[in-house]
PDB file of C-alpha atoms in Angstrom:
ATOM      1  CA  MET A   1      -3.007 -14.794   3.046  1.00 67.00           C
ATOM      2  CA  ASP A   2      -1.288 -14.023  -0.205  1.00 80.00           C
ATOM      3  CA  ASP A   3       2.144 -13.343  -1.021  1.00 93.00           C
ATOM      4  CA  LEU A   4       2.013  -9.807  -3.042  1.00 94.00           C
ATOM      5  CA  SER A   5       5.726 -10.678  -4.507  1.00 95.00           C
ATOM      6  CA  ALA A   6       4.342 -13.952  -6.103  1.00 96.00           C
ATOM      7  CA  LEU A   7       1.307 -12.502  -7.254  1.00 96.00           C
ATOM      8  CA  ALA A   8       2.892  -9.777  -9.067  1.00 97.00           C
ATOM      9  CA  ARG A   9       5.779 -12.434 -10.886  1.00 97.00           C
ATOM     10  CA  GLN A  10       2.486 -14.571 -11.862  1.00 97.00           C
ATOM     11  CA  GLN A  11       0.770 -11.689 -12.781  1.00 98.00           C
ATOM     12  CA  LEU A  12       3.557 -10.382 -14.837  1.00 98.00           C
ATOM     13  CA  ASP A  13       3.525 -14.155 -16.484  1.00 98.00           C
ATOM     14  CA  ASP A  14       0.480 -14.212 -17.605  1.00 98.00           C
ATOM     15  CA  ALA A  15       0.376 -10.310 -18.541  1.00 98.00           C
ATOM     16  CA  ARG A  16       3.671 -11.375 -21.222  1.00 98.00           C
ATOM     17  CA  ALA A  17       1.557 -14.676 -22.596  1.00 98.00           C
ATOM     18  CA  SER A  18      -1.693 -12.222 -23.737  1.00 97.00           C
ATOM     19  CA  ALA A  19      -2.541 -10.414 -26.630  1.00 97.00           C
ATOM     20  CA  HIS A  20      -3.251  -7.784 -24.641  1.00 96.00           C
ATOM     21  CA  GLY A  21      -0.267  -7.249 -23.173  1.00 98.00           C
ATOM     22  CA  ARG A  22      -2.098  -7.329 -19.384  1.00 97.00           C
ATOM     23  CA  SER A  23      -3.320  -9.079 -16.475  1.00 98.00           C
ATOM     24  CA  GLY A  24      -5.047  -8.529 -13.338  1.00 97.00           C
ATOM     25  CA  HIS A  25      -6.046 -10.810 -10.396  1.00 97.00           C
ATOM     26  CA  LEU A  26      -9.036  -9.560  -7.700  1.00 96.00           C
ATOM     27  CA  PHE A  27      -7.264 -11.359  -4.792  1.00 95.00           C
ATOM     28  CA  LEU A  28      -9.151  -9.891  -1.604  1.00 95.00           C
ATOM     29  CA  HIS A  29     -13.469  -8.763  -1.873  1.00 94.00           C
ATOM     30  CA  ASP A  30     -14.446  -7.975   2.093  1.00 95.00           C
ATOM     31  CA  GLY A  31     -17.761  -5.687   1.733  1.00 93.00           C
ATOM     32  CA  PRO A  32     -16.866  -2.627  -0.329  1.00 94.00           C
ATOM     33  CA  LEU A  33     -13.025  -3.091   0.193  1.00 95.00           C
ATOM     34  CA  ARG A  34     -11.003  -4.640  -2.812  1.00 96.00           C
ATOM     35  CA  GLN A  35      -7.817  -4.982  -3.501  1.00 97.00           C
ATOM     36  CA  SER A  36      -6.356  -6.579  -7.004  1.00 97.00           C
ATOM     37  CA  VAL A  37      -2.748  -6.442  -8.885  1.00 98.00           C
ATOM     38  CA  ILE A  38      -2.645  -5.789 -12.482  1.00 98.00           C
ATOM     39  CA  ALA A  39       0.412  -6.265 -14.316  1.00 98.00           C
ATOM     40  CA  LEU A  40       0.937  -4.237 -17.669  1.00 98.00           C
ATOM     41  CA  ILE A  41       3.853  -5.003 -19.930  1.00 98.00           C
ATOM     42  CA  ALA A  42       5.834  -1.650 -21.178  1.00 98.00           C
ATOM     43  CA  GLY A  43       3.941   0.400 -23.205  1.00 97.00           C
ATOM     44  CA  THR A  44       0.676  -0.849 -22.250  1.00 97.00           C
ATOM     45  CA  VAL A  45      -2.086   1.351 -21.552  1.00 95.00           C
ATOM     46  CA  LEU A  46      -5.552   0.997 -19.047  1.00 93.00           C
ATOM     47  CA  ASP A  47      -7.627   3.382 -20.508  1.00 90.00           C
ATOM     48  CA  GLU A  48      -9.260   6.278 -18.567  1.00 89.00           C
ATOM     49  CA  HIS A  49     -12.214   4.920 -16.148  1.00 86.00           C
ATOM     50  CA  ASN A  50     -14.295   5.955 -13.442  1.00 89.00           C
ATOM     51  CA  ALA A  51     -12.504   6.209 -10.202  1.00 87.00           C
ATOM     52  CA  PRO A  52     -13.783   4.746  -7.223  1.00 89.00           C
ATOM     53  CA  PRO A  53     -14.971   6.596  -4.249  1.00 90.00           C
ATOM     54  CA  ALA A  54     -10.945   5.777  -2.553  1.00 91.00           C
ATOM     55  CA  ALA A  55      -8.100   4.489  -3.990  1.00 93.00           C
ATOM     56  CA  SER A  56      -4.959   4.183  -3.691  1.00 94.00           C
ATOM     57  CA  LEU A  57      -1.738   2.537  -6.347  1.00 95.00           C
ATOM     58  CA  GLN A  58       1.555   1.058  -5.185  1.00 97.00           C
ATOM     59  CA  VAL A  59       3.981  -0.038  -7.551  1.00 98.00           C
ATOM     60  CA  LEU A  60       5.205  -3.296  -6.915  1.00 98.00           C
ATOM     61  CA  HIS A  61       7.476  -4.161 -10.017  1.00 97.00           C
ATOM     62  CA  GLY A  62       8.407  -1.254 -12.279  1.00 98.00           C
ATOM     63  CA  ARG A  63       7.078   2.137 -13.117  1.00 98.00           C
ATOM     64  CA  VAL A  64       3.819   3.568 -14.337  1.00 98.00           C
ATOM     65  CA  ARG A  65       2.115   6.376 -15.233  1.00 96.00           C
ATOM     66  CA  VAL A  66      -1.439   7.147 -13.973  1.00 94.00           C
ATOM     67  CA  THR A  67      -2.992   9.423 -16.568  1.00 89.00           C
ATOM     68  CA  GLY A  68      -5.966  11.521 -15.816  1.00 81.00           C
ATOM     69  CA  SER A  69      -7.340  15.424 -16.178  1.00 74.00           C
ATOM     70  CA  GLY A  70      -4.332  16.659 -13.923  1.00 69.00           C
ATOM     71  CA  GLY A  71      -1.529  15.425 -16.197  1.00 70.00           C
ATOM     72  CA  GLY A  72      -0.428  12.719 -15.116  1.00 83.00           C
ATOM     73  CA  GLN A  73       2.226  11.646 -11.951  1.00 91.00           C
ATOM     74  CA  GLU A  74       4.638   8.577 -12.493  1.00 96.00           C
ATOM     75  CA  LEU A  75       5.207   6.002  -9.582  1.00 97.00           C
ATOM     76  CA  THR A  76       8.091   3.522  -9.340  1.00 98.00           C
ATOM     77  CA  ALA A  77       8.407   0.350  -7.109  1.00 97.00           C
ATOM     78  CA  GLY A  78       8.437   0.791  -3.866  1.00 97.00           C
ATOM     79  CA  GLN A  79       6.015   3.851  -4.336  1.00 98.00           C
ATOM     80  CA  VAL A  80       2.376   4.502  -3.160  1.00 96.00           C
ATOM     81  CA  ALA A  81      -0.321   7.234  -4.161  1.00 93.00           C
ATOM     82  CA  MET A  82      -3.623   8.153  -3.920  1.00 91.00           C
ATOM     83  CA  THR A  83      -5.474   7.555  -7.339  1.00 90.00           C
ATOM     84  CA  PRO A  84      -7.386  11.087  -8.970  1.00 86.00           C
ATOM     85  CA  ARG A  85     -10.535  11.138  -8.090  1.00 84.00           C
ATOM     86  CA  GLU A  86     -11.578  11.608 -11.498  1.00 86.00           C
ATOM     87  CA  ARG A  87     -11.537   9.464 -14.607  1.00 89.00           C
ATOM     88  CA  ASN A  88      -7.510   8.260 -14.699  1.00 92.00           C
ATOM     89  CA  GLY A  89      -6.262   5.581 -16.933  1.00 93.00           C
ATOM     90  CA  LEU A  90      -2.552   3.940 -16.266  1.00 96.00           C
ATOM     91  CA  MET A  91       0.488   3.337 -18.569  1.00 96.00           C
ATOM     92  CA  ALA A  92       3.261   1.093 -17.808  1.00 98.00           C
ATOM     93  CA  LEU A  93       6.626   2.823 -18.599  1.00 98.00           C
ATOM     94  CA  ASP A  94       8.647  -0.342 -18.172  1.00 98.00           C
ATOM     95  CA  ASP A  95       7.252  -4.087 -17.414  1.00 98.00           C
ATOM     96  CA  ALA A  96       5.278  -3.374 -14.018  1.00 98.00           C
ATOM     97  CA  ALA A  97       3.085  -4.561 -11.182  1.00 98.00           C
ATOM     98  CA  VAL A  98       0.891  -2.984  -9.151  1.00 98.00           C
ATOM     99  CA  LEU A  99      -1.275  -2.650  -6.170  1.00 98.00           C
ATOM    100  CA  PHE A 100      -4.759  -1.737  -6.385  1.00 97.00           C
ATOM    101  CA  THR A 101      -6.312  -1.247  -3.082  1.00 97.00           C
ATOM    102  CA  ALA A 102     -10.289   0.700  -3.439  1.00 95.00           C
ATOM    103  CA  VAL A 103     -13.421   1.191  -1.643  1.00 94.00           C
ATOM    104  CA  THR A 104     -16.104   0.753  -3.789  1.00 88.00           C
ATOM    105  CA  GLU A 105     -18.762   2.959  -1.728  1.00 84.00           C
ATOM    106  CA  VAL A 106     -18.046   5.207   1.840  1.00 71.00           C
ATOM    107  CA  PRO A 107     -21.059   6.441   4.244  1.00 68.00           C
ATOM    108  CA  ASP A 108     -22.823   9.604   3.204  1.00 65.00           C
ATOM    109  CA  GLY A 109     -20.607  12.456   4.325  1.00 59.00           C
ATOM    110  CA  GLU A 110     -17.111  10.210   4.481  1.00 57.00           C
ATOM    111  CA  ARG A 111     -15.257  11.687   1.488  1.00 56.00           C
ATOM    112  CA  ARG A 112     -11.864  10.891   1.648  1.00 50.00           C
ATOM    113  CA  ARG A 113      -9.382  13.532   2.609  1.00 52.00           C
ATOM    114  CA  PRO A 114      -5.443  13.429   1.421  1.00 50.00           C
ATOM    115  CA  THR A 115      -3.181  13.168   4.333  1.00 48.00           C
ATOM    116  CA  ALA A 116      -0.001  11.958   2.410  1.00 48.00           C
ATOM    117  CA  ALA A 117       1.775  12.466  -1.013  1.00 47.00           C
ATOM    118  CA  VAL A 118       3.627  10.062  -3.049  1.00 44.00           C
ATOM    119  CA  ALA A 119       5.818   8.063  -0.797  1.00 43.00           C
ATOM    120  CA  GLY A 120       9.029   8.230  -1.062  1.00 43.00           C
ATOM    121  CA  ALA A 121       9.362  11.234  -3.525  1.00 39.00           C
TER     122      ALA A 121
END
């Protein structure tokens, strides 16, 4: 069993030591399910990338902005949201650590359906 708080602290330490200001660790990989802790130093950006079929982002520490064609969505520690289906990126507004959960494939005919808005918003 992994301790998310400890993983977040470790990734934040690694991000602070990195010339790129970011660090990530894939800690769960089970078939199409992936979970990673990603840390970004304030002002650091993950460039826009293609989105998996289904994904969510939970902020463990700090504050981030999910970027994309629809503008952006700000999330703070404790909040969770589904990521956009289209290309998106991530910008750290403060030193931040997030839990990124992705499903890399879904059975035909089973596309995700939004069921909740940002928690705590």
